[in-house]
mmCIF file of C-alpha atoms and ligand atoms in Angstrom:
data_model
loop_
_atom_site.group_PDB
_atom_site.id
_atom_site.type_symbol
_atom_site.label_atom_id
_atom_site.label_comp_id
_atom_site.label_asym_id
_atom_site.label_seq_id
_atom_site.Cartn_x
_atom_site.Cartn_y
_atom_site.Cartn_z
ATOM 1 C CA UNK A 1285 8.359 32.215 -4.770
ATOM 2 C CA UNK A 1286 4.603 32.013 -4.395
ATOM 3 C CA UNK A 1287 3.199 28.631 -3.389
ATOM 4 C CA UNK A 1288 -0.351 27.595 -2.618
ATOM 5 C CA UNK A 1289 -1.110 25.854 0.701
ATOM 6 C CA UNK A 1290 -0.556 22.099 0.852
ATOM 7 C CA UNK A 1291 -4.051 21.552 2.225
ATOM 8 C CA UNK A 1292 -3.690 18.045 3.595
ATOM 9 C CA UNK A 1293 -0.387 18.715 5.351
ATOM 10 C CA UNK A 1294 -1.720 21.961 6.787
ATOM 11 C CA UNK A 1295 -4.878 20.337 8.123
ATOM 12 C CA UNK A 1296 -2.732 17.626 9.698
ATOM 13 C CA UNK A 1297 -0.161 19.939 11.235
ATOM 14 C CA UNK A 1298 -2.909 22.180 12.610
ATOM 15 C CA UNK A 1299 -4.822 19.413 14.376
ATOM 16 C CA UNK A 1300 -2.787 16.210 14.733
ATOM 17 C CA UNK A 1301 -1.407 17.110 18.149
ATOM 18 C CA UNK A 1302 -4.661 18.591 19.451
ATOM 19 C CA UNK A 1303 -7.088 15.739 18.755
ATOM 20 C CA UNK A 1304 -7.406 12.691 21.003
ATOM 21 C CA UNK A 1305 -6.924 10.329 18.070
ATOM 22 C CA UNK A 1306 -4.860 11.118 15.011
ATOM 23 C CA UNK A 1307 -6.056 8.821 12.267
ATOM 24 C CA UNK A 1308 -4.730 11.057 9.500
ATOM 25 C CA UNK A 1309 -1.351 9.301 9.886
ATOM 26 C CA UNK A 1310 0.039 7.430 6.904
ATOM 27 C CA UNK A 1311 2.816 5.148 8.163
ATOM 28 C CA UNK A 1312 2.938 2.305 10.675
ATOM 29 C CA UNK A 1313 3.504 2.968 14.366
ATOM 30 C CA UNK A 1314 7.151 4.005 14.478
ATOM 31 C CA UNK A 1315 10.207 2.021 15.454
ATOM 32 C CA UNK A 1316 12.212 3.169 18.520
ATOM 33 C CA UNK A 1317 15.948 3.740 18.858
ATOM 34 C CA UNK A 1318 16.037 0.781 21.260
ATOM 35 C CA UNK A 1319 14.580 -1.495 18.579
ATOM 36 C CA UNK A 1320 17.169 -0.175 16.132
ATOM 37 C CA UNK A 1321 19.808 -0.885 18.817
ATOM 38 C CA UNK A 1322 18.720 -4.537 18.648
ATOM 39 C CA UNK A 1323 19.368 -4.386 14.907
ATOM 40 C CA UNK A 1324 22.933 -3.199 15.417
ATOM 41 C CA UNK A 1325 22.649 0.578 15.850
ATOM 42 C CA UNK A 1326 25.455 1.586 18.214
ATOM 43 C CA UNK A 1327 23.453 3.559 20.791
ATOM 44 C CA UNK A 1328 26.517 4.506 22.839
ATOM 45 C CA UNK A 1329 28.205 5.628 19.648
ATOM 46 C CA UNK A 1330 25.237 7.941 19.078
ATOM 47 C CA UNK A 1331 25.497 9.321 22.640
ATOM 48 C CA UNK A 1332 29.164 10.168 22.205
ATOM 49 C CA UNK A 1333 28.891 11.377 18.609
ATOM 50 C CA UNK A 1334 30.124 14.965 18.076
ATOM 51 C CA UNK A 1335 27.112 16.716 16.569
ATOM 52 C CA UNK A 1336 28.864 18.277 13.622
ATOM 53 C CA UNK A 1337 27.652 18.593 10.061
ATOM 54 C CA UNK A 1338 27.279 15.411 8.105
ATOM 55 C CA UNK A 1339 28.159 14.816 4.448
ATOM 56 C CA UNK A 1340 25.585 17.032 2.773
ATOM 57 C CA UNK A 1341 24.463 14.592 0.062
ATOM 58 C CA UNK A 1342 24.611 11.607 2.450
ATOM 59 C CA UNK A 1343 27.685 9.786 3.770
ATOM 60 C CA UNK A 1344 29.472 7.536 1.304
ATOM 61 C CA UNK A 1345 28.579 4.345 3.260
ATOM 62 C CA UNK A 1346 24.897 5.310 3.220
ATOM 63 C CA UNK A 1347 24.929 6.135 -0.469
ATOM 64 C CA UNK A 1348 26.777 2.870 -1.154
ATOM 65 C CA UNK A 1349 24.143 0.946 0.779
ATOM 66 C CA UNK A 1350 21.361 2.747 -1.091
ATOM 67 C CA UNK A 1351 22.942 2.270 -4.487
ATOM 68 C CA UNK A 1352 22.894 -1.482 -3.768
ATOM 69 C CA UNK A 1353 19.075 -1.202 -3.814
ATOM 70 C CA UNK A 1354 19.110 0.233 -7.332
ATOM 71 C CA UNK A 1355 21.044 -2.138 -9.627
ATOM 72 C CA UNK A 1356 23.445 -0.413 -11.972
ATOM 73 C CA UNK A 1357 23.624 2.725 -9.812
ATOM 74 C CA UNK A 1358 26.645 4.123 -7.971
ATOM 75 C CA UNK A 1359 26.768 6.541 -4.995
ATOM 76 C CA UNK A 1360 26.820 9.347 -7.577
ATOM 77 C CA UNK A 1361 23.312 8.356 -8.629
ATOM 78 C CA UNK A 1362 22.078 8.910 -5.060
ATOM 79 C CA UNK A 1363 21.245 12.063 -3.081
ATOM 80 C CA UNK A 1364 20.239 11.624 0.574
ATOM 81 C CA UNK A 1365 17.607 14.143 1.648
ATOM 82 C CA UNK A 1366 15.482 15.250 4.596
ATOM 83 C CA UNK A 1367 12.584 12.912 3.908
ATOM 84 C CA UNK A 1368 11.013 11.844 0.636
ATOM 85 C CA UNK A 1369 9.255 15.192 0.579
ATOM 86 C CA UNK A 1370 12.549 17.058 0.286
ATOM 87 C CA UNK A 1371 13.635 14.620 -2.410
ATOM 88 C CA UNK A 1372 10.490 15.417 -4.424
ATOM 89 C CA UNK A 1373 10.959 19.128 -3.774
ATOM 90 C CA UNK A 1374 14.581 19.192 -4.951
ATOM 91 C CA UNK A 1375 13.553 17.490 -8.170
ATOM 92 C CA UNK A 1376 10.892 20.092 -8.898
ATOM 93 C CA UNK A 1377 13.366 22.903 -8.255
ATOM 94 C CA UNK A 1378 16.003 21.245 -10.423
ATOM 95 C CA UNK A 1379 13.885 20.216 -13.380
ATOM 96 C CA UNK A 1380 10.911 22.550 -13.764
ATOM 97 C CA UNK A 1381 10.931 25.884 -15.546
ATOM 98 C CA UNK A 1382 8.320 28.363 -16.823
ATOM 99 C CA UNK A 1383 6.128 26.842 -19.492
ATOM 100 C CA UNK A 1384 6.892 23.209 -18.627
ATOM 101 C CA UNK A 1385 4.090 20.765 -18.020
ATOM 102 C CA UNK A 1386 3.849 18.187 -15.258
ATOM 103 C CA UNK A 1387 1.490 15.217 -15.377
ATOM 104 C CA UNK A 1388 0.357 13.755 -12.058
ATOM 105 C CA UNK A 1389 -1.810 10.782 -11.246
ATOM 106 C CA UNK A 1390 -4.778 11.482 -8.953
ATOM 107 C CA UNK A 1391 -5.711 10.595 -6.319
ATOM 108 C CA UNK A 1392 -2.289 11.085 -4.804
ATOM 109 C CA UNK A 1393 -0.175 12.501 -2.047
ATOM 110 C CA UNK A 1394 -0.652 16.058 -3.226
ATOM 111 C CA UNK A 1395 2.826 17.552 -2.806
ATOM 112 C CA UNK A 1396 2.931 17.855 -6.595
ATOM 113 C CA UNK A 1397 -0.488 19.514 -6.517
ATOM 114 C CA UNK A 1398 1.084 22.865 -5.604
ATOM 115 C CA UNK A 1399 4.787 22.466 -6.264
ATOM 116 C CA UNK A 1400 4.962 22.534 -10.093
ATOM 117 C CA UNK A 1401 2.874 25.716 -10.261
ATOM 118 C CA UNK A 1402 5.257 27.479 -7.883
ATOM 119 C CA UNK A 1403 8.039 26.713 -10.402
ATOM 120 C CA UNK A 1404 6.000 28.165 -13.286
ATOM 121 C CA UNK A 1405 4.920 24.791 -14.659
ATOM 122 C CA UNK A 1406 1.398 23.733 -15.609
ATOM 123 C CA UNK A 1407 -0.150 20.718 -13.903
ATOM 124 C CA UNK A 1408 -2.180 18.164 -15.843
ATOM 125 C CA UNK A 1409 -3.811 15.449 -13.766
ATOM 126 C CA UNK A 1410 -4.712 11.982 -15.025
ATOM 127 C CA UNK A 1411 -7.038 9.783 -13.019
ATOM 128 C CA UNK A 1412 -6.640 6.342 -11.560
ATOM 129 C CA UNK A 1413 -9.951 4.534 -11.996
ATOM 130 C CA UNK A 1414 -11.569 2.705 -9.102
ATOM 131 C CA UNK A 1415 -13.513 0.505 -11.498
ATOM 132 C CA UNK A 1416 -10.334 -0.219 -13.425
ATOM 133 C CA UNK A 1417 -8.565 -1.596 -10.340
ATOM 134 C CA UNK A 1418 -6.973 1.840 -9.875
ATOM 135 C CA UNK A 1419 -5.107 1.675 -13.184
ATOM 136 C CA UNK A 1420 -4.824 4.955 -15.113
ATOM 137 C CA UNK A 1421 -7.459 6.313 -17.445
ATOM 138 C CA UNK A 1422 -5.229 5.828 -20.502
ATOM 139 C CA UNK A 1423 -6.940 8.475 -22.630
ATOM 140 C CA UNK A 1424 -6.318 11.059 -19.933
ATOM 141 C CA UNK A 1425 -2.789 9.775 -19.456
ATOM 142 C CA UNK A 1426 -1.946 10.076 -23.153
ATOM 143 C CA UNK A 1427 -3.311 13.616 -23.221
ATOM 144 C CA UNK A 1428 -1.568 14.683 -20.014
ATOM 145 C CA UNK A 1429 1.798 13.268 -21.087
ATOM 146 C CA UNK A 1430 2.750 15.089 -24.273
ATOM 147 C CA UNK A 1431 5.673 16.858 -25.966
ATOM 148 C CA UNK A 1432 5.581 19.696 -23.403
ATOM 149 C CA UNK A 1433 5.754 17.344 -20.421
ATOM 150 C CA UNK A 1434 8.927 17.641 -18.418
ATOM 151 C CA UNK A 1435 7.962 15.352 -15.544
ATOM 152 C CA UNK A 1436 5.362 12.723 -14.699
ATOM 153 C CA UNK A 1437 4.765 12.228 -10.953
ATOM 154 C CA UNK A 1438 3.191 9.111 -9.476
ATOM 155 C CA UNK A 1439 3.342 7.207 -6.195
ATOM 156 C CA UNK A 1440 3.614 3.448 -6.413
ATOM 157 C CA UNK A 1441 2.339 1.832 -4.220
ATOM 158 C CA UNK A 1442 -0.114 4.698 -4.291
ATOM 159 C CA UNK A 1443 -1.104 6.986 -1.445
ATOM 160 C CA UNK A 1444 -4.087 6.974 -0.829
ATOM 161 C CA UNK A 1445 -5.548 3.998 -2.742
ATOM 162 C CA UNK A 1446 -2.981 1.391 -1.645
ATOM 163 C CA UNK A 1447 -2.965 0.137 -5.228
ATOM 164 C CA UNK A 1448 0.075 -1.181 -7.081
ATOM 165 C CA UNK A 1449 0.480 -0.704 -10.824
ATOM 166 C CA UNK A 1450 0.644 -3.802 -13.008
ATOM 167 C CA UNK A 1451 3.889 -4.363 -14.835
ATOM 168 C CA UNK A 1452 2.082 -3.744 -18.098
ATOM 169 C CA UNK A 1453 0.898 -0.330 -16.875
ATOM 170 C CA UNK A 1454 4.404 0.524 -15.695
ATOM 171 C CA UNK A 1455 5.850 -0.361 -19.105
ATOM 172 C CA UNK A 1456 3.228 1.682 -20.891
ATOM 173 C CA UNK A 1457 3.952 4.726 -18.740
ATOM 174 C CA UNK A 1458 7.703 4.432 -19.203
ATOM 175 C CA UNK A 1459 7.333 3.984 -22.963
ATOM 176 C CA UNK A 1460 5.224 7.132 -23.208
ATOM 177 C CA UNK A 1461 7.763 9.129 -21.172
ATOM 178 C CA UNK A 1462 10.540 7.942 -23.469
ATOM 179 C CA UNK A 1463 8.462 8.819 -26.523
ATOM 180 C CA UNK A 1464 7.861 12.429 -25.412
ATOM 181 C CA UNK A 1465 11.201 12.901 -23.596
ATOM 182 C CA UNK A 1466 9.713 13.355 -20.108
ATOM 183 C CA UNK A 1467 11.175 12.188 -16.818
ATOM 184 C CA UNK A 1468 9.090 9.724 -14.827
ATOM 185 C CA UNK A 1469 9.312 10.440 -11.100
ATOM 186 C CA UNK A 1470 8.213 7.355 -9.172
ATOM 187 C CA UNK A 1471 7.707 8.065 -5.474
ATOM 188 C CA UNK A 1472 8.272 4.600 -4.004
ATOM 189 C CA UNK A 1473 8.147 5.451 -0.300
ATOM 190 C CA UNK A 1474 5.511 2.701 0.228
ATOM 191 C CA UNK A 1475 7.524 0.009 -1.567
ATOM 192 C CA UNK A 1476 8.041 -2.744 1.031
ATOM 193 C CA UNK A 1477 4.713 -2.072 2.795
ATOM 194 C CA UNK A 1478 2.804 -4.745 0.862
ATOM 195 C CA UNK A 1479 0.050 -6.350 2.953
ATOM 196 C CA UNK A 1480 -0.529 -9.726 1.294
ATOM 197 C CA UNK A 1481 0.917 -9.341 -2.194
ATOM 198 C CA UNK A 1482 4.488 -9.820 -3.356
ATOM 199 C CA UNK A 1483 7.088 -7.036 -3.239
ATOM 200 C CA UNK A 1484 6.275 -4.124 -5.531
ATOM 201 C CA UNK A 1485 8.507 -3.890 -8.544
ATOM 202 C CA UNK A 1486 10.575 -0.694 -8.658
ATOM 203 C CA UNK A 1487 10.519 1.542 -11.730
ATOM 204 C CA UNK A 1488 14.294 1.764 -11.335
ATOM 205 C CA UNK A 1489 16.168 0.396 -14.315
ATOM 206 C CA UNK A 1490 13.207 0.474 -16.717
ATOM 207 C CA UNK A 1491 14.602 3.508 -18.548
ATOM 208 C CA UNK A 1492 17.172 6.263 -18.153
ATOM 209 C CA UNK A 1493 14.203 8.659 -17.928
ATOM 210 C CA UNK A 1494 13.212 7.125 -14.569
ATOM 211 C CA UNK A 1495 13.902 8.870 -11.260
ATOM 212 C CA UNK A 1496 12.951 7.191 -7.993
ATOM 213 C CA UNK A 1497 12.382 8.846 -4.629
ATOM 214 C CA UNK A 1498 11.913 6.992 -1.383
ATOM 215 C CA UNK A 1499 12.718 7.161 2.310
ATOM 216 C CA UNK A 1500 12.459 5.636 5.762
ATOM 217 C CA UNK A 1501 9.060 7.098 6.678
ATOM 218 C CA UNK A 1502 6.555 4.442 5.598
ATOM 219 C CA UNK A 1503 7.635 0.872 4.825
ATOM 220 C CA UNK A 1504 10.573 1.149 7.263
ATOM 221 C CA UNK A 1505 8.471 2.784 10.013
ATOM 222 C CA UNK A 1506 11.039 5.493 10.835
ATOM 223 C CA UNK A 1507 9.568 8.874 9.816
ATOM 224 C CA UNK A 1508 11.099 10.828 12.718
ATOM 225 C CA UNK A 1509 14.676 10.751 11.463
ATOM 226 C CA UNK A 1510 13.552 12.467 8.246
ATOM 227 C CA UNK A 1511 15.676 10.483 5.811
ATOM 228 C CA UNK A 1512 14.738 10.179 2.162
ATOM 229 C CA UNK A 1513 16.672 9.834 -1.051
ATOM 230 C CA UNK A 1514 16.738 10.293 -4.800
ATOM 231 C CA UNK A 1515 18.030 7.647 -7.195
ATOM 232 C CA UNK A 1516 18.383 9.139 -10.641
ATOM 233 C CA UNK A 1517 20.596 9.977 -13.586
ATOM 234 C CA UNK A 1518 23.903 11.467 -12.388
ATOM 235 C CA UNK A 1519 23.307 14.867 -13.999
ATOM 236 C CA UNK A 1520 19.885 15.195 -12.335
ATOM 237 C CA UNK A 1521 21.268 14.149 -8.965
ATOM 238 C CA UNK A 1522 24.082 16.695 -9.334
ATOM 239 C CA UNK A 1523 21.526 19.478 -9.901
ATOM 240 C CA UNK A 1524 19.568 18.341 -6.850
ATOM 241 C CA UNK A 1525 22.718 18.487 -4.726
ATOM 242 C CA UNK A 1526 23.154 22.141 -5.791
ATOM 243 C CA UNK A 1527 19.594 22.938 -4.754
ATOM 244 C CA UNK A 1528 20.188 21.079 -1.494
ATOM 245 C CA UNK A 1529 23.181 23.314 -0.668
ATOM 246 C CA UNK A 1530 20.828 26.294 -0.643
ATOM 247 C CA UNK A 1531 17.926 24.760 1.263
ATOM 248 C CA UNK A 1532 18.991 22.600 4.203
ATOM 249 C CA UNK A 1533 22.626 21.819 3.261
ATOM 250 C CA UNK A 1534 22.004 18.200 4.155
ATOM 251 C CA UNK A 1535 20.449 15.636 6.472
ATOM 252 C CA UNK A 1536 21.525 15.421 10.101
ATOM 253 C CA UNK A 1537 24.321 13.218 11.316
ATOM 254 C CA UNK A 1538 22.320 11.051 13.747
ATOM 255 C CA UNK A 1539 19.748 10.342 11.062
ATOM 256 C CA UNK A 1540 22.409 9.310 8.558
ATOM 257 C CA UNK A 1541 23.778 6.843 11.158
ATOM 258 C CA UNK A 1542 20.284 5.434 11.801
ATOM 259 C CA UNK A 1543 19.666 5.082 8.077
ATOM 260 C CA UNK A 1544 22.924 3.176 7.545
ATOM 261 C CA UNK A 1545 21.618 0.511 9.929
ATOM 262 C CA UNK A 1546 18.003 0.493 8.706
ATOM 263 C CA UNK A 1547 18.808 -0.029 5.024
ATOM 264 C CA UNK A 1548 21.145 -3.010 5.546
ATOM 265 C CA UNK A 1549 19.515 -5.917 3.724
ATOM 266 C CA UNK A 1550 18.737 -8.021 6.805
ATOM 267 C CA UNK A 1551 17.373 -5.084 8.824
ATOM 268 C CA UNK A 1552 15.364 -3.803 5.913
ATOM 269 C CA UNK A 1553 13.635 -7.160 5.589
ATOM 270 C CA UNK A 1554 12.965 -7.214 9.358
ATOM 271 C CA UNK A 1555 11.427 -3.753 9.221
ATOM 272 C CA UNK A 1556 9.323 -4.608 6.165
ATOM 273 C CA UNK A 1557 8.129 -7.772 7.939
ATOM 274 C CA UNK A 1558 7.186 -5.726 11.009
ATOM 275 C CA UNK A 1559 5.184 -3.351 8.800
ATOM 276 C CA UNK A 1560 3.463 -6.233 7.015
ATOM 277 C CA UNK A 1561 2.522 -7.886 10.325
ATOM 278 C CA UNK A 1562 0.955 -4.653 11.630
ATOM 279 C CA UNK A 1563 -1.058 -4.167 8.448
ATOM 280 C CA UNK A 1564 -2.144 -7.809 8.201
ATOM 281 C CA UNK A 1565 -3.447 -7.661 11.747
ATOM 282 C CA UNK A 1566 -5.393 -4.455 11.153
ATOM 283 C CA UNK A 1567 -6.929 -4.995 7.735
ATOM 284 C CA UNK A 1568 -9.645 -7.436 8.939
ATOM 285 C CA UNK A 1569 -10.740 -4.881 11.576
ATOM 286 C CA UNK A 1570 -11.197 -2.270 8.867
ATOM 287 C CA UNK A 1571 -12.965 -4.745 6.562
ATOM 288 C CA UNK A 1572 -15.461 -5.740 9.255
ATOM 289 C CA UNK A 1573 -16.178 -2.113 10.096
ATOM 290 C CA UNK A 1574 -16.803 -1.151 6.460
ATOM 291 C CA UNK A 1575 -19.081 -4.181 5.956
ATOM 292 C CA UNK A 1576 -21.177 -3.232 8.968
ATOM 293 C CA UNK A 1577 -22.477 -0.228 7.002
ATOM 294 C CA UNK A 1578 -24.267 -2.513 4.545
ATOM 295 C CA UNK A 1579 -23.015 -0.940 1.324
ATOM 296 C CA UNK A 1580 -23.142 2.693 2.448
ATOM 297 C CA UNK A 1581 -19.364 2.522 2.835
ATOM 298 C CA UNK A 1582 -17.174 0.769 0.286
ATOM 299 C CA UNK A 1583 -13.507 0.234 -0.215
ATOM 300 C CA UNK A 1584 -11.167 -1.573 -2.531
ATOM 301 C CA UNK A 1585 -8.785 -3.271 -0.159
ATOM 302 C CA UNK A 1586 -5.319 -1.726 -0.243
ATOM 303 C CA UNK A 1587 -2.585 -3.998 -1.561
ATOM 304 C CA UNK A 1588 0.122 -1.975 0.136
ATOM 305 C CA UNK A 1589 0.512 0.901 2.568
ATOM 306 C CA UNK A 1590 -0.960 1.927 5.875
ATOM 307 C CA UNK A 1591 -4.033 3.622 4.427
ATOM 308 C CA UNK A 1592 -7.612 2.797 3.508
ATOM 309 C CA UNK A 1593 -9.519 4.962 1.103
ATOM 310 C CA UNK A 1594 -13.210 4.566 1.890
ATOM 311 C CA UNK A 1595 -16.044 5.760 -0.360
ATOM 312 C CA UNK A 1596 -19.207 6.931 1.408
ATOM 313 C CA UNK A 1597 -22.612 6.992 -0.106
ATOM 314 C CA UNK A 1598 -23.848 10.541 0.569
ATOM 315 C CA UNK A 1599 -23.507 13.948 -1.120
ATOM 316 C CA UNK A 1600 -21.886 15.686 1.887
ATOM 317 C CA UNK A 1601 -18.465 17.111 0.999
ATOM 318 C CA UNK A 1602 -15.614 15.093 2.496
ATOM 319 C CA UNK A 1603 -14.136 18.131 4.247
ATOM 320 C CA UNK A 1604 -17.444 18.800 6.043
ATOM 321 C CA UNK A 1605 -17.646 15.180 7.162
ATOM 322 C CA UNK A 1606 -14.067 15.115 8.416
ATOM 323 C CA UNK A 1607 -14.574 18.349 10.323
ATOM 324 C CA UNK A 1608 -17.622 16.804 12.012
ATOM 325 C CA UNK A 1609 -15.573 13.771 12.979
ATOM 326 C CA UNK A 1610 -12.843 16.004 14.376
ATOM 327 C CA UNK A 1611 -15.098 18.380 16.292
ATOM 328 C CA UNK A 1612 -17.570 15.789 17.660
ATOM 329 C CA UNK A 1613 -15.264 12.801 18.155
ATOM 330 C CA UNK A 1614 -11.776 14.335 18.441
ATOM 331 C CA UNK A 1615 -10.550 12.064 15.648
ATOM 332 C CA UNK A 1616 -8.593 13.476 12.714
ATOM 333 C CA UNK A 1617 -9.046 11.829 9.298
ATOM 334 C CA UNK A 1618 -8.196 13.029 5.791
ATOM 335 C CA UNK A 1619 -10.912 14.269 3.413
ATOM 336 C CA UNK A 1620 -10.732 12.851 -0.098
ATOM 337 C CA UNK A 1621 -10.876 16.365 -1.514
ATOM 338 C CA UNK A 1622 -7.361 16.932 -0.160
ATOM 339 C CA UNK A 1623 -6.175 13.922 -2.158
ATOM 340 C CA UNK A 1624 -7.830 14.844 -5.422
ATOM 341 C CA UNK A 1625 -10.927 12.654 -5.000
ATOM 342 C CA UNK A 1626 -14.227 13.897 -3.512
ATOM 343 C CA UNK A 1627 -16.651 11.473 -1.856
ATOM 344 C CA UNK A 1628 -13.958 9.504 -0.025
ATOM 345 C CA UNK A 1629 -12.156 9.669 3.320
ATOM 346 C CA UNK A 1630 -8.706 8.300 4.102
ATOM 347 C CA UNK A 1631 -8.304 6.289 7.289
ATOM 348 C CA UNK A 1632 -5.112 5.134 9.009
ATOM 349 C CA UNK A 1633 -4.362 1.435 9.160
ATOM 350 C CA UNK A 1634 -0.962 1.491 10.856
ATOM 351 C CA UNK A 1635 -1.724 1.925 14.577
ATOM 352 C CA UNK A 1636 -2.361 -0.594 17.347
ATOM 353 C CA UNK A 1637 -5.503 -2.722 16.794
ATOM 354 C CA UNK A 1638 -7.243 -1.316 19.882
ATOM 355 C CA UNK A 1639 -6.530 2.228 18.665
ATOM 356 C CA UNK A 1640 -7.952 1.388 15.248
ATOM 357 C CA UNK A 1641 -11.092 -0.169 16.734
ATOM 358 C CA UNK A 1642 -11.769 2.798 19.001
ATOM 359 C CA UNK A 1643 -11.092 5.302 16.212
ATOM 360 C CA UNK A 1644 -13.445 3.460 13.857
ATOM 361 C CA UNK A 1645 -16.116 3.268 16.550
ATOM 362 C CA UNK A 1646 -16.020 7.061 16.904
ATOM 363 C CA UNK A 1647 -15.944 7.714 13.153
ATOM 364 C CA UNK A 1648 -18.832 5.261 12.797
ATOM 365 C CA UNK A 1649 -20.997 7.391 15.090
ATOM 366 C CA UNK A 1650 -20.705 10.303 12.659
ATOM 367 C CA UNK A 1651 -21.341 8.104 9.608
ATOM 368 C CA UNK A 1652 -24.358 6.656 11.425
ATOM 369 C CA UNK A 1653 -25.767 10.184 11.820
ATOM 370 C CA UNK A 1654 -24.902 10.964 8.207
ATOM 371 C CA UNK A 1655 -26.762 7.904 6.887
ATOM 372 C CA UNK A 1656 -29.595 8.225 9.421
ATOM 373 C CA UNK A 1657 -28.847 4.731 10.753
ATOM 374 C CA UNK A 1658 -27.712 5.579 14.304
HETATM 375 C C1 PLP B 2230 3.683 9.248 -1.444
HETATM 376 C C2 PLP B 2230 4.354 10.053 -0.372
HETATM 377 N N1 PLP B 2230 5.509 10.672 -0.660
HETATM 378 C C3 PLP B 2230 6.157 11.391 0.261
HETATM 379 C C4 PLP B 2230 5.665 11.539 1.534
HETATM 380 C C5 PLP B 2230 6.460 12.322 2.540
HETATM 381 O O1 PLP B 2230 7.363 11.420 3.108
HETATM 382 P P1 PLP B 2230 8.554 11.822 4.056
HETATM 383 O O2 PLP B 2230 8.063 11.693 5.460
HETATM 384 O O3 PLP B 2230 9.612 10.777 3.749
HETATM 385 O O4 PLP B 2230 8.996 13.191 3.728
HETATM 386 C C6 PLP B 2230 4.459 10.940 1.880
HETATM 387 C C7 PLP B 2230 3.865 11.120 3.215
HETATM 388 O O5 PLP B 2230 2.756 10.761 3.492
HETATM 389 C C8 PLP B 2230 3.800 10.154 0.897
HETATM 390 O O6 PLP B 2230 2.660 9.529 1.172
#
């Protein structure tokens, strides 16, 4: 199977461990096993656990706990995966065939930039509009989602804009998917990482055409265990399990045990609160930094997620700018072009405040040179 490079992931994996400051990150600084021990994870139990295979689609207790998050679902509606990325991947392999069309909102986490094509499907993007509070361009949406559309992919809250769709927009998207018979794949890995606003509403339950993916990597702050999941119609989940058997068989046993603790209602709320506190502390630092450029940098404040998408007022391609920042300042940031939107850079909001301030200081030096203000 031929697949084109996932440019953002490749740039990150090439440089993230070689630069002094990785600000291409997209979650909050991660939780430790000790912190999870304080939430009830049996650390001694982990030390003495025989490292055998785990239940390949997720243990029954984990799938029961997850199905409690998606009203009306049962463990058979859930597949536990190696990260949200594997969840998204299994869905593409299960659902897409030659000649299908996939509609994807941009900007986005661009896993679905390359994946549908590798399955023989055609990709049709529809834009989120900055001036429309990052709601979709509805003309583009209606064209992209048509009778040939098998799947619509979106992330909500969105990576990289940090925007959250209004309920009206969600209803309109679901109605269109029902009308044309497409599945709506809502990647909700940032649900729970709201900064000041109320909890994002899940697409789950709005229609039997809805499939949700999520995981522990962002709002929970536990990317290292690589746990994600699919909540979807039973027949779709069953197909994903078959694909899973061929790819990785299943998630690892330690990770399943960690996830069982993390997703318990009380712990989940504690982890979400930790994420919110980190982001609330950091957002004013970012705001002040952007303002200091007197209009040459702009951003629409994220409502959720550990990311800030910043527009810069110059014609230099975002990749060139980010390479300058990396080479001259040893700071890695994400060029907008890798997210489907030129003229922007994506900065990380989830680290320690002193890390953020130092990273922004260094990035600012390069923007100062770019704008001729340094
Ligand atoms: C929207 C979105 N989906 C999926 C992923 C991958 O998540 P995971 O680490 O759970 O595989 C990311 C990572 O940045 C993301 O932003």
